JSON list of C-alpha atoms in Angstrom, two decimals:
[
{"chain": "I", "resi": 27, "resn": "MET", "atom": "CA", "xyz": [76.89, 78.45, 89.70]},
{"chain": "I", "resi": 28, "resn": "THR", "atom": "CA", "xyz": [78.26, 81.30, 87.43]},
{"chain": "I", "resi": 29, "resn": "ALA", "atom": "CA", "xyz": [75.52, 82.84, 85.11]},
{"chain": "I", "resi": 30, "resn": "THR", "atom": "CA", "xyz": [76.38, 83.48, 81.52]},
{"chain": "I", "resi": 31, "resn": "ILE", "atom": "CA", "xyz": [75.32, 86.65, 79.87]},
{"chain": "I", "resi": 32, "resn": "ALA", "atom": "CA", "xyz": [75.24, 86.94, 76.05]},
{"chain": "I", "resi": 33, "resn": "LEU", "atom": "CA", "xyz": [75.86, 90.36, 74.53]},
{"chain": "I", "resi": 34, "resn": "VAL", "atom": "CA", "xyz": [74.84, 91.13, 71.08]},
{"chain": "I", "resi": 35, "resn": "ASP", "atom": "CA", "xyz": [75.73, 94.65, 69.70]},
{"chain": "I", "resi": 36, "resn": "ASP", "atom": "CA", "xyz": [77.38, 95.97, 66.51]},
{"chain": "I", "resi": 37, "resn": "ASP", "atom": "CA", "xyz": [79.34, 98.35, 68.52]},
{"chain": "I", "resi": 38, "resn": "LYS", "atom": "CA", "xyz": [82.67, 96.42, 69.56]},
{"chain": "I", "resi": 39, "resn": "ASN", "atom": "CA", "xyz": [83.54, 99.07, 72.07]},
{"chain": "I", "resi": 40, "resn": "ILE", "atom": "CA", "xyz": [80.25, 98.53, 73.98]},
{"chain": "I", "resi": 41, "resn": "LEU", "atom": "CA", "xyz": [80.83, 94.76, 73.68]},
{"chain": "I", "resi": 42, "resn": "THR", "atom": "CA", "xyz": [84.13, 94.88, 75.05]},
{"chain": "I", "resi": 43, "resn": "SER", "atom": "CA", "xyz": [83.61, 97.36, 77.85]},
{"chain": "I", "resi": 44, "resn": "VAL", "atom": "CA", "xyz": [80.35, 95.70, 79.07]},
{"chain": "I", "resi": 45, "resn": "SER", "atom": "CA", "xyz": [82.01, 92.23, 78.96]},
{"chain": "I", "resi": 46, "resn": "ILE", "atom": "CA", "xyz": [84.81, 93.25, 81.13]},
{"chain": "I", "resi": 47, "resn": "ALA", "atom": "CA", "xyz": [82.43, 94.94, 83.69]},
{"chain": "I", "resi": 48, "resn": "LEU", "atom": "CA", "xyz": [80.34, 91.84, 83.97]},
{"chain": "I", "resi": 49, "resn": "GLN", "atom": "CA", "xyz": [83.35, 89.37, 84.12]},
{"chain": "I", "resi": 50, "resn": "THR", "atom": "CA", "xyz": [84.66, 91.70, 86.97]},
{"chain": "I", "resi": 51, "resn": "GLU", "atom": "CA", "xyz": [81.50, 91.09, 88.96]},
{"chain": "I", "resi": 52, "resn": "GLY", "atom": "CA", "xyz": [81.80, 87.31, 88.44]},
{"chain": "I", "resi": 53, "resn": "PHE", "atom": "CA", "xyz": [79.67, 86.64, 85.32]},
{"chain": "I", "resi": 54, "resn": "ALA", "atom": "CA", "xyz": [80.77, 84.55, 82.27]},
{"chain": "I", "resi": 55, "resn": "THR", "atom": "CA", "xyz": [80.18, 86.39, 79.06]},
{"chain": "I", "resi": 56, "resn": "ARG", "atom": "CA", "xyz": [79.85, 85.65, 75.24]},
{"chain": "I", "resi": 57, "resn": "ILE", "atom": "CA", "xyz": [79.87, 88.37, 72.78]},
{"chain": "I", "resi": 58, "resn": "TYR", "atom": "CA", "xyz": [78.48, 88.55, 69.46]},
{"chain": "I", "resi": 59, "resn": "SER", "atom": "CA", "xyz": [78.54, 91.48, 66.69]},
{"chain": "I", "resi": 60, "resn": "ASP", "atom": "CA", "xyz": [76.54, 89.52, 64.20]},
{"chain": "I", "resi": 61, "resn": "PRO", "atom": "CA", "xyz": [72.72, 89.10, 65.27]},
{"chain": "I", "resi": 62, "resn": "GLU", "atom": "CA", "xyz": [72.13, 86.03, 62.92]},
{"chain": "I", "resi": 63, "resn": "GLY", "atom": "CA", "xyz": [75.24, 84.28, 64.27]},
{"chain": "I", "resi": 64, "resn": "ALA", "atom": "CA", "xyz": [74.11, 85.13, 67.82]},
{"chain": "I", "resi": 65, "resn": "LEU", "atom": "CA", "xyz": [70.59, 83.72, 67.12]},
{"chain": "I", "resi": 66, "resn": "LYS", "atom": "CA", "xyz": [72.07, 80.40, 66.09]},
{"chain": "I", "resi": 67, "resn": "ALA", "atom": "CA", "xyz": [74.45, 80.28, 68.95]},
{"chain": "I", "resi": 68, "resn": "LEU", "atom": "CA", "xyz": [71.79, 81.19, 71.56]},
{"chain": "I", "resi": 69, "resn": "LEU", "atom": "CA", "xyz": [69.41, 78.52, 70.26]},
{"chain": "I", "resi": 70, "resn": "ASP", "atom": "CA", "xyz": [72.12, 75.94, 70.15]},
{"chain": "I", "resi": 71, "resn": "ASN", "atom": "CA", "xyz": [73.55, 76.93, 73.62]},
{"chain": "I", "resi": 72, "resn": "PRO", "atom": "CA", "xyz": [71.34, 79.22, 75.60]},
{"chain": "I", "resi": 73, "resn": "ALA", "atom": "CA", "xyz": [72.80, 81.74, 78.05]},
{"chain": "I", "resi": 74, "resn": "ASP", "atom": "CA", "xyz": [71.17, 82.61, 81.36]},
{"chain": "I", "resi": 75, "resn": "LEU", "atom": "CA", "xyz": [70.37, 86.03, 80.05]},
{"chain": "I", "resi": 76, "resn": "ALA", "atom": "CA", "xyz": [71.11, 88.18, 76.85]},
{"chain": "I", "resi": 77, "resn": "VAL", "atom": "CA", "xyz": [71.48, 91.84, 76.37]},
{"chain": "I", "resi": 78, "resn": "PHE", "atom": "CA", "xyz": [70.47, 93.04, 72.83]},
{"chain": "I", "resi": 79, "resn": "ASP", "atom": "CA", "xyz": [71.13, 96.25, 71.15]},
{"chain": "I", "resi": 80, "resn": "ILE", "atom": "CA", "xyz": [67.92, 97.42, 69.15]},
{"chain": "I", "resi": 81, "resn": "LYS", "atom": "CA", "xyz": [69.60, 99.28, 66.24]},
{"chain": "I", "resi": 82, "resn": "MET", "atom": "CA", "xyz": [71.79, 96.78, 64.42]},
{"chain": "I", "resi": 83, "resn": "PRO", "atom": "CA", "xyz": [72.31, 96.10, 60.76]},
{"chain": "I", "resi": 84, "resn": "ARG", "atom": "CA", "xyz": [70.75, 93.19, 58.84]},
{"chain": "I", "resi": 85, "resn": "MET", "atom": "CA", "xyz": [68.69, 92.10, 61.75]},
{"chain": "I", "resi": 86, "resn": "ASP", "atom": "CA", "xyz": [67.67, 94.58, 64.45]},
{"chain": "I", "resi": 87, "resn": "GLY", "atom": "CA", "xyz": [67.21, 93.46, 68.12]},
{"chain": "I", "resi": 88, "resn": "LEU", "atom": "CA", "xyz": [63.37, 93.39, 67.71]},
{"chain": "I", "resi": 89, "resn": "GLU", "atom": "CA", "xyz": [63.72, 90.83, 64.80]},
{"chain": "I", "resi": 90, "resn": "LEU", "atom": "CA", "xyz": [66.27, 88.99, 66.89]},
{"chain": "I", "resi": 91, "resn": "LEU", "atom": "CA", "xyz": [63.98, 88.67, 69.91]},
{"chain": "I", "resi": 92, "resn": "ARG", "atom": "CA", "xyz": [60.96, 87.70, 67.84]},
{"chain": "I", "resi": 93, "resn": "ARG", "atom": "CA", "xyz": [63.09, 84.73, 66.26]},
{"chain": "I", "resi": 94, "resn": "LEU", "atom": "CA", "xyz": [64.44, 83.87, 69.59]},
{"chain": "I", "resi": 95, "resn": "ARG", "atom": "CA", "xyz": [61.02, 83.76, 71.37]},
{"chain": "I", "resi": 96, "resn": "GLU", "atom": "CA", "xyz": [59.90, 81.30, 68.94]},
{"chain": "I", "resi": 97, "resn": "LYS", "atom": "CA", "xyz": [61.82, 78.65, 70.76]},
{"chain": "I", "resi": 98, "resn": "SER", "atom": "CA", "xyz": [63.18, 80.19, 73.86]},
{"chain": "I", "resi": 99, "resn": "GLN", "atom": "CA", "xyz": [62.06, 82.25, 77.00]},
{"chain": "I", "resi": 100, "resn": "MET", "atom": "CA", "xyz": [65.49, 83.46, 77.80]},
{"chain": "I", "resi": 101, "resn": "PRO", "atom": "CA", "xyz": [65.48, 86.68, 79.67]},
{"chain": "I", "resi": 102, "resn": "VAL", "atom": "CA", "xyz": [66.49, 89.59, 77.43]},
{"chain": "I", "resi": 103, "resn": "ILE", "atom": "CA", "xyz": [67.33, 93.17, 78.17]},
{"chain": "I", "resi": 104, "resn": "PHE", "atom": "CA", "xyz": [67.33, 95.82, 75.36]},
{"chain": "I", "resi": 105, "resn": "LEU", "atom": "CA", "xyz": [69.77, 98.56, 74.98]},
{"chain": "I", "resi": 106, "resn": "THR", "atom": "CA", "xyz": [67.95, 101.67, 73.20]},
{"chain": "I", "resi": 107, "resn": "SER", "atom": "CA", "xyz": [68.39, 105.09, 72.41]},
{"chain": "I", "resi": 108, "resn": "LYS", "atom": "CA", "xyz": [66.26, 107.68, 74.31]},
{"chain": "I", "resi": 109, "resn": "ALA", "atom": "CA", "xyz": [64.20, 108.35, 71.22]},
{"chain": "I", "resi": 110, "resn": "ASP", "atom": "CA", "xyz": [63.04, 104.73, 70.80]},
{"chain": "I", "resi": 111, "resn": "GLU", "atom": "CA", "xyz": [60.03, 104.74, 72.98]},
{"chain": "I", "resi": 112, "resn": "LEU", "atom": "CA", "xyz": [57.98, 102.80, 70.29]},
{"chain": "I", "resi": 113, "resn": "ASP", "atom": "CA", "xyz": [60.63, 100.21, 69.88]},
{"chain": "I", "resi": 114, "resn": "GLU", "atom": "CA", "xyz": [60.69, 99.90, 73.58]},
{"chain": "I", "resi": 115, "resn": "ALA", "atom": "CA", "xyz": [57.16, 99.40, 73.93]},
{"chain": "I", "resi": 116, "resn": "LEU", "atom": "CA", "xyz": [57.10, 96.80, 71.12]},
{"chain": "I", "resi": 117, "resn": "GLY", "atom": "CA", "xyz": [60.09, 95.03, 72.56]},
{"chain": "I", "resi": 118, "resn": "LEU", "atom": "CA", "xyz": [58.32, 94.66, 75.97]},
{"chain": "I", "resi": 119, "resn": "ALA", "atom": "CA", "xyz": [55.22, 93.41, 74.13]},
{"chain": "I", "resi": 120, "resn": "MET", "atom": "CA", "xyz": [57.16, 90.87, 72.21]},
{"chain": "I", "resi": 121, "resn": "GLY", "atom": "CA", "xyz": [58.83, 89.54, 75.59]},
{"chain": "I", "resi": 122, "resn": "ALA", "atom": "CA", "xyz": [61.67, 91.51, 76.55]},
{"chain": "I", "resi": 123, "resn": "ASP", "atom": "CA", "xyz": [62.25, 91.72, 80.22]},
{"chain": "I", "resi": 124, "resn": "ASP", "atom": "CA", "xyz": [63.63, 95.25, 80.47]},
{"chain": "I", "resi": 125, "resn": "TYR", "atom": "CA", "xyz": [65.28, 98.04, 78.58]},
{"chain": "I", "resi": 126, "resn": "ILE", "atom": "CA", "xyz": [68.05, 100.55, 79.34]},
{"chain": "I", "resi": 127, "resn": "ALA", "atom": "CA", "xyz": [68.64, 103.73, 77.37]},
{"chain": "I", "resi": 128, "resn": "LYS", "atom": "CA", "xyz": [71.99, 104.72, 75.92]},
{"chain": "I", "resi": 129, "resn": "PRO", "atom": "CA", "xyz": [74.23, 106.10, 77.16]},
{"chain": "I", "resi": 130, "resn": "PHE", "atom": "CA", "xyz": [73.71, 103.84, 80.17]},
{"chain": "I", "resi": 131, "resn": "SER", "atom": "CA", "xyz": [75.32, 103.16, 83.54]},
{"chain": "I", "resi": 132, "resn": "GLN", "atom": "CA", "xyz": [77.11, 99.81, 83.72]},
{"chain": "I", "resi": 133, "resn": "ARG", "atom": "CA", "xyz": [76.22, 99.81, 87.32]},
{"chain": "I", "resi": 134, "resn": "LEU", "atom": "CA", "xyz": [72.55, 100.17, 86.30]},
{"chain": "I", "resi": 135, "resn": "LEU", "atom": "CA", "xyz": [72.86, 97.27, 83.79]},
{"chain": "I", "resi": 136, "resn": "LEU", "atom": "CA", "xyz": [74.41, 95.19, 86.39]},
{"chain": "I", "resi": 137, "resn": "ALA", "atom": "CA", "xyz": [71.62, 95.65, 88.89]},
{"chain": "I", "resi": 138, "resn": "ARG", "atom": "CA", "xyz": [68.98, 95.05, 86.33]},
{"chain": "I", "resi": 139, "resn": "ILE", "atom": "CA", "xyz": [70.60, 91.66, 85.16]},
{"chain": "I", "resi": 140, "resn": "ARG", "atom": "CA", "xyz": [70.88, 90.58, 88.85]},
{"chain": "I", "resi": 141, "resn": "ALA", "atom": "CA", "xyz": [67.29, 91.51, 89.47]},
{"chain": "I", "resi": 142, "resn": "ILE", "atom": "CA", "xyz": [66.00, 89.66, 86.45]},
{"chain": "I", "resi": 143, "resn": "LEU", "atom": "CA", "xyz": [68.18, 86.60, 87.26]},
{"chain": "I", "resi": 144, "resn": "ARG", "atom": "CA", "xyz": [66.62, 86.42, 90.64]},
{"chain": "I", "resi": 145, "resn": "ARG", "atom": "CA", "xyz": [63.16, 86.76, 89.17]},
{"chain": "I", "resi": 146, "resn": "ALA", "atom": "CA", "xyz": [63.83, 83.97, 86.74]},
{"chain": "I", "resi": 147, "resn": "GLU", "atom": "CA", "xyz": [65.46, 81.70, 89.56]},
{"chain": "I", "resi": 148, "resn": "VAL", "atom": "CA", "xyz": [62.23, 82.19, 91.55]},
{"chain": "I", "resi": 149, "resn": "SER", "atom": "CA", "xyz": [59.97, 81.19, 88.80]},
{"chain": "I", "resi": 150, "resn": "ARG", "atom": "CA", "xyz": [61.98, 78.07, 87.92]},
{"chain": "I", "resi": 151, "resn": "THR", "atom": "CA", "xyz": [62.10, 76.99, 91.56]},
{"chain": "I", "resi": 152, "resn": "PRO", "atom": "CA", "xyz": [59.03, 75.37, 93.51]},
{"chain": "I", "resi": 153, "resn": "ASP", "atom": "CA", "xyz": [58.52, 77.09, 96.88]},
{"chain": "I", "resi": 154, "resn": "ALA", "atom": "CA", "xyz": [60.23, 75.45, 99.61]},
{"chain": "I", "resi": 155, "resn": "PRO", "atom": "CA", "xyz": [58.33, 74.91, 102.80]},
{"chain": "I", "resi": 156, "resn": "ASP", "atom": "CA", "xyz": [61.13, 76.67, 104.71]},
{"chain": "I", "resi": 157, "resn": "GLN", "atom": "CA", "xyz": [61.87, 79.30, 102.30]},
{"chain": "I", "resi": 158, "resn": "PRO", "atom": "CA", "xyz": [60.47, 82.95, 102.74]},
{"chain": "I", "resi": 159, "resn": "VAL", "atom": "CA", "xyz": [58.32, 84.18, 100.03]},
{"chain": "I", "resi": 160, "resn": "ALA", "atom": "CA", "xyz": [57.32, 87.85, 99.71]},
{"chain": "I", "resi": 161, "resn": "ASP", "atom": "CA", "xyz": [53.71, 88.18, 100.45]},
{"chain": "I", "resi": 162, "resn": "PRO", "atom": "CA", "xyz": [51.35, 89.26, 97.52]},
{"chain": "I", "resi": 163, "resn": "ILE", "atom": "CA", "xyz": [50.37, 92.83, 97.53]},
{"chain": "I", "resi": 164, "resn": "ILE", "atom": "CA", "xyz": [46.50, 93.36, 96.95]},
{"chain": "I", "resi": 165, "resn": "ARG", "atom": "CA", "xyz": [45.32, 96.98, 96.90]},
{"chain": "I", "resi": 166, "resn": "GLY", "atom": "CA", "xyz": [41.83, 97.07, 95.36]},
{"chain": "I", "resi": 167, "resn": "ARG", "atom": "CA", "xyz": [41.83, 96.19, 91.78]},
{"chain": "I", "resi": 168, "resn": "LEU", "atom": "CA", "xyz": [45.70, 95.89, 91.88]},
{"chain": "I", "resi": 169, "resn": "GLU", "atom": "CA", "xyz": [47.27, 92.48, 92.49]},
{"chain": "I", "resi": 170, "resn": "MET", "atom": "CA", "xyz": [51.22, 92.23, 92.82]},
{"chain": "I", "resi": 171, "resn": "ASP", "atom": "CA", "xyz": [53.20, 89.01, 93.29]},
{"chain": "I", "resi": 172, "resn": "PRO", "atom": "CA", "xyz": [56.71, 90.33, 94.11]},
{"chain": "I", "resi": 173, "resn": "ALA", "atom": "CA", "xyz": [58.27, 86.89, 94.02]},
{"chain": "I", "resi": 174, "resn": "ARG", "atom": "CA", "xyz": [57.29, 86.22, 90.55]},
{"chain": "I", "resi": 175, "resn": "HIS", "atom": "CA", "xyz": [57.17, 89.93, 89.22]},
{"chain": "I", "resi": 176, "resn": "ARG", "atom": "CA", "xyz": [53.51, 89.39, 88.11]},
{"chain": "I", "resi": 177, "resn": "VAL", "atom": "CA", "xyz": [50.99, 92.30, 88.14]},
{"chain": "I", "resi": 178, "resn": "LYS", "atom": "CA", "xyz": [47.28, 92.28, 87.39]},
{"chain": "I", "resi": 179, "resn": "TRP", "atom": "CA", "xyz": [44.77, 94.94, 87.29]},
{"chain": "I", "resi": 180, "resn": "ASN", "atom": "CA", "xyz": [41.10, 93.98, 87.24]},
{"chain": "I", "resi": 181, "resn": "GLY", "atom": "CA", "xyz": [42.28, 90.38, 86.72]},
{"chain": "I", "resi": 182, "resn": "GLN", "atom": "CA", "xyz": [44.21, 91.44, 83.49]},
{"chain": "I", "resi": 183, "resn": "ASP", "atom": "CA", "xyz": [48.06, 91.04, 83.24]},
{"chain": "I", "resi": 184, "resn": "VAL", "atom": "CA", "xyz": [49.96, 94.10, 83.04]},
{"chain": "I", "resi": 185, "resn": "THR", "atom": "CA", "xyz": [53.53, 93.67, 81.73]},
{"chain": "I", "resi": 186, "resn": "LEU", "atom": "CA", "xyz": [56.10, 95.77, 83.65]},
{"chain": "I", "resi": 187, "resn": "THR", "atom": "CA", "xyz": [59.90, 96.13, 83.54]},
{"chain": "I", "resi": 188, "resn": "VAL", "atom": "CA", "xyz": [61.87, 95.48, 86.60]},
{"chain": "I", "resi": 189, "resn": "THR", "atom": "CA", "xyz": [62.20, 99.23, 87.23]},
{"chain": "I", "resi": 190, "resn": "GLU", "atom": "CA", "xyz": [58.47, 100.00, 86.71]},
{"chain": "I", "resi": 191, "resn": "PHE", "atom": "CA", "xyz": [57.65, 96.98, 89.24]},
{"chain": "I", "resi": 192, "resn": "LEU", "atom": "CA", "xyz": [59.83, 98.35, 92.00]},
{"chain": "I", "resi": 193, "resn": "ILE", "atom": "CA", "xyz": [58.47, 101.88, 91.68]},
{"chain": "I", "resi": 194, "resn": "LEU", "atom": "CA", "xyz": [54.79, 100.61, 91.83]},
{"chain": "I", "resi": 195, "resn": "GLU", "atom": "CA", "xyz": [55.68, 98.14, 94.58]},
{"chain": "I", "resi": 196, "resn": "THR", "atom": "CA", "xyz": [57.06, 101.11, 96.66]},
{"chain": "I", "resi": 197, "resn": "LEU", "atom": "CA", "xyz": [53.95, 103.16, 96.04]},
{"chain": "I", "resi": 198, "resn": "ALA", "atom": "CA", "xyz": [51.36, 100.37, 96.38]},
{"chain": "I", "resi": 199, "resn": "ALA", "atom": "CA", "xyz": [53.17, 99.11, 99.77]},
{"chain": "I", "resi": 200, "resn": "ARG", "atom": "CA", "xyz": [51.71, 102.26, 101.70]},
{"chain": "I", "resi": 201, "resn": "PRO", "atom": "CA", "xyz": [48.48, 103.46, 99.81]},
{"chain": "I", "resi": 202, "resn": "GLY", "atom": "CA", "xyz": [47.86, 107.18, 100.40]},
{"chain": "I", "resi": 203, "resn": "VAL", "atom": "CA", "xyz": [51.36, 107.89, 101.41]},
{"chain": "I", "resi": 204, "resn": "VAL", "atom": "CA", "xyz": [53.30, 110.25, 99.19]},
{"chain": "I", "resi": 205, "resn": "LYS", "atom": "CA", "xyz": [56.79, 109.27, 97.90]},
{"chain": "I", "resi": 206, "resn": "ASN", "atom": "CA", "xyz": [59.03, 111.82, 96.63]},
{"chain": "I", "resi": 207, "resn": "ARG", "atom": "CA", "xyz": [61.31, 111.29, 93.68]},
{"chain": "I", "resi": 208, "resn": "ASN", "atom": "CA", "xyz": [64.41, 110.55, 95.70]},
{"chain": "I", "resi": 209, "resn": "GLN", "atom": "CA", "xyz": [62.49, 107.78, 97.60]},
{"chain": "I", "resi": 210, "resn": "LEU", "atom": "CA", "xyz": [61.34, 106.34, 94.46]},
{"chain": "I", "resi": 211, "resn": "MET", "atom": "CA", "xyz": [64.99, 106.34, 92.97]},
{"chain": "I", "resi": 212, "resn": "ASP", "atom": "CA", "xyz": [66.31, 104.65, 96.03]},
{"chain": "I", "resi": 213, "resn": "ALA", "atom": "CA", "xyz": [63.61, 101.93, 95.45]},
{"chain": "I", "resi": 214, "resn": "ALA", "atom": "CA", "xyz": [64.11, 101.31, 91.77]},
{"chain": "I", "resi": 215, "resn": "TYR", "atom": "CA", "xyz": [67.97, 101.96, 91.35]},
{"chain": "I", "resi": 216, "resn": "GLN", "atom": "CA", "xyz": [70.64, 100.30, 93.25]},
{"chain": "I", "resi": 217, "resn": "ASP", "atom": "CA", "xyz": [74.37, 100.80, 93.77]},
{"chain": "I", "resi": 218, "resn": "ASP", "atom": "CA", "xyz": [74.14, 104.57, 94.01]},
{"chain": "I", "resi": 219, "resn": "VAL", "atom": "CA", "xyz": [73.27, 104.92, 90.35]},
{"chain": "I", "resi": 220, "resn": "TYR", "atom": "CA", "xyz": [72.35, 108.52, 89.49]},
{"chain": "I", "resi": 221, "resn": "VAL", "atom": "CA", "xyz": [69.32, 109.27, 87.61]},
{"chain": "I", "resi": 222, "resn": "ASP", "atom": "CA", "xyz": [67.58, 112.68, 87.21]},
{"chain": "I", "resi": 223, "resn": "ASP", "atom": "CA", "xyz": [64.21, 113.64, 88.25]},
{"chain": "I", "resi": 224, "resn": "ARG", "atom": "CA", "xyz": [62.77, 113.32, 84.81]},
{"chain": "I", "resi": 225, "resn": "THR", "atom": "CA", "xyz": [63.64, 109.75, 84.79]},
{"chain": "I", "resi": 226, "resn": "ILE", "atom": "CA", "xyz": [61.19, 108.82, 87.53]},
{"chain": "I", "resi": 227, "resn": "ASP", "atom": "CA", "xyz": [58.52, 111.15, 85.90]},
{"chain": "I", "resi": 228, "resn": "SER", "atom": "CA", "xyz": [59.08, 109.01, 82.77]},
{"chain": "I", "resi": 229, "resn": "HIS", "atom": "CA", "xyz": [58.57, 105.86, 84.29]},
{"chain": "I", "resi": 230, "resn": "ILE", "atom": "CA", "xyz": [55.32, 107.10, 86.12]},
{"chain": "I", "resi": 231, "resn": "LYS", "atom": "CA", "xyz": [54.07, 108.02, 82.73]},
{"chain": "I", "resi": 232, "resn": "ARG", "atom": "CA", "xyz": [54.81, 104.78, 81.17]},
{"chain": "I", "resi": 233, "resn": "LEU", "atom": "CA", "xyz": [53.22, 102.95, 84.37]},
{"chain": "I", "resi": 234, "resn": "ARG", "atom": "CA", "xyz": [49.96, 104.96, 83.77]},
{"chain": "I", "resi": 235, "resn": "ARG", "atom": "CA", "xyz": [50.01, 104.27, 79.96]},
{"chain": "I", "resi": 236, "resn": "LYS", "atom": "CA", "xyz": [50.44, 100.54, 80.62]},
{"chain": "I", "resi": 237, "resn": "PHE", "atom": "CA", "xyz": [47.48, 100.48, 83.08]},
{"chain": "I", "resi": 238, "resn": "ARG", "atom": "CA", "xyz": [45.17, 102.49, 80.84]},
{"chain": "I", "resi": 239, "resn": "GLU", "atom": "CA", "xyz": [45.59, 99.85, 78.16]},
{"chain": "I", "resi": 240, "resn": "VAL", "atom": "CA", "xyz": [43.81, 97.51, 80.27]},
{"chain": "I", "resi": 241, "resn": "ASP", "atom": "CA", "xyz": [41.56, 100.20, 81.90]},
{"chain": "I", "resi": 242, "resn": "SER", "atom": "CA", "xyz": [41.02, 103.53, 80.25]},
{"chain": "I", "resi": 243, "resn": "GLU", "atom": "CA", "xyz": [39.93, 104.99, 83.60]},
{"chain": "I", "resi": 244, "resn": "PHE", "atom": "CA", "xyz": [42.82, 104.01, 85.70]},
{"chain": "I", "resi": 245, "resn": "ASN", "atom": "CA", "xyz": [43.77, 106.90, 87.81]},
{"chain": "I", "resi": 246, "resn": "ALA", "atom": "CA", "xyz": [45.34, 105.19, 90.98]},
{"chain": "I", "resi": 247, "resn": "ILE", "atom": "CA", "xyz": [48.65, 106.93, 90.69]},
{"chain": "I", "resi": 248, "resn": "ASP", "atom": "CA", "xyz": [48.21, 110.47, 91.81]},
{"chain": "I", "resi": 249, "resn": "THR", "atom": "CA", "xyz": [50.73, 113.37, 91.26]},
{"chain": "I", "resi": 250, "resn": "LEU", "atom": "CA", "xyz": [51.21, 115.93, 94.10]},
{"chain": "I", "resi": 251, "resn": "TYR", "atom": "CA", "xyz": [53.07, 118.69, 92.53]},
{"chain": "I", "resi": 252, "resn": "GLY", "atom": "CA", "xyz": [56.20, 119.56, 94.24]},
{"chain": "I", "resi": 253, "resn": "ALA", "atom": "CA", "xyz": [55.85, 116.66, 96.66]},
{"chain": "I", "resi": 254, "resn": "GLY", "atom": "CA", "xyz": [55.80, 113.40, 94.54]},
{"chain": "I", "resi": 255, "resn": "TYR", "atom": "CA", "xyz": [53.54, 110.64, 93.86]},
{"chain": "I", "resi": 256, "resn": "ARG", "atom": "CA", "xyz": [51.13, 108.17, 95.92]},
{"chain": "I", "resi": 257, "resn": "PHE", "atom": "CA", "xyz": [48.91, 105.24, 95.26]},
{"chain": "I", "resi": 258, "resn": "SER", "atom": "CA", "xyz": [45.25, 105.71, 95.88]},
{"chain": "I", "resi": 259, "resn": "GLU", "atom": "CA", "xyz": [43.48, 102.50, 96.98]},
{"chain": "I", "resi": 260, "resn": "GLU", "atom": "CA", "xyz": [39.86, 102.29, 95.65]}
]
């Protein structure tokens, strides 16, 4: 079945280019330049996933998400500027599934859309007896459920983006083993998407911050300067 992706952005150039890229990859698309019209359309006829720009006139992406979440759990990816860290955090807390900073790679957006759609499908579908299911990862106080993209620390939920989840999963799969930035990039980014070293550092910073929101003494992700990062199992 063809998945339908809704794109909401006041920049018509972005709408056109992203829509063409998605259609080339086999997705159906709907495009909206008016957030209020998009909200009504998505509530009347939901898409499989929506991509919202945060900065839009009349109704920004955060307000659009807030109003959508009153009636729908449709997966949502935010497009943000690199300076919008507060908006990214607020959006994730409100129920966004991931965010991508502008200017962005269309290949990265495609990879994130596919990952979130796979996760949504697993969450909707009961486990079949003959269907392989990824084993949970339990490392001390950390619990990860790769099949359902769920993370707990000390029994408390920690909400991660797809990228953050993949980085943490790579570290936690082999506690004590140092993973360099290139290895973490390979795990988190697909289709040969280029990112610089600072991108991985930023994700590690965000991971630590999210875990420290539920445990101020969290220190399970170590930095080994010049080498990379490792997960320390307690």
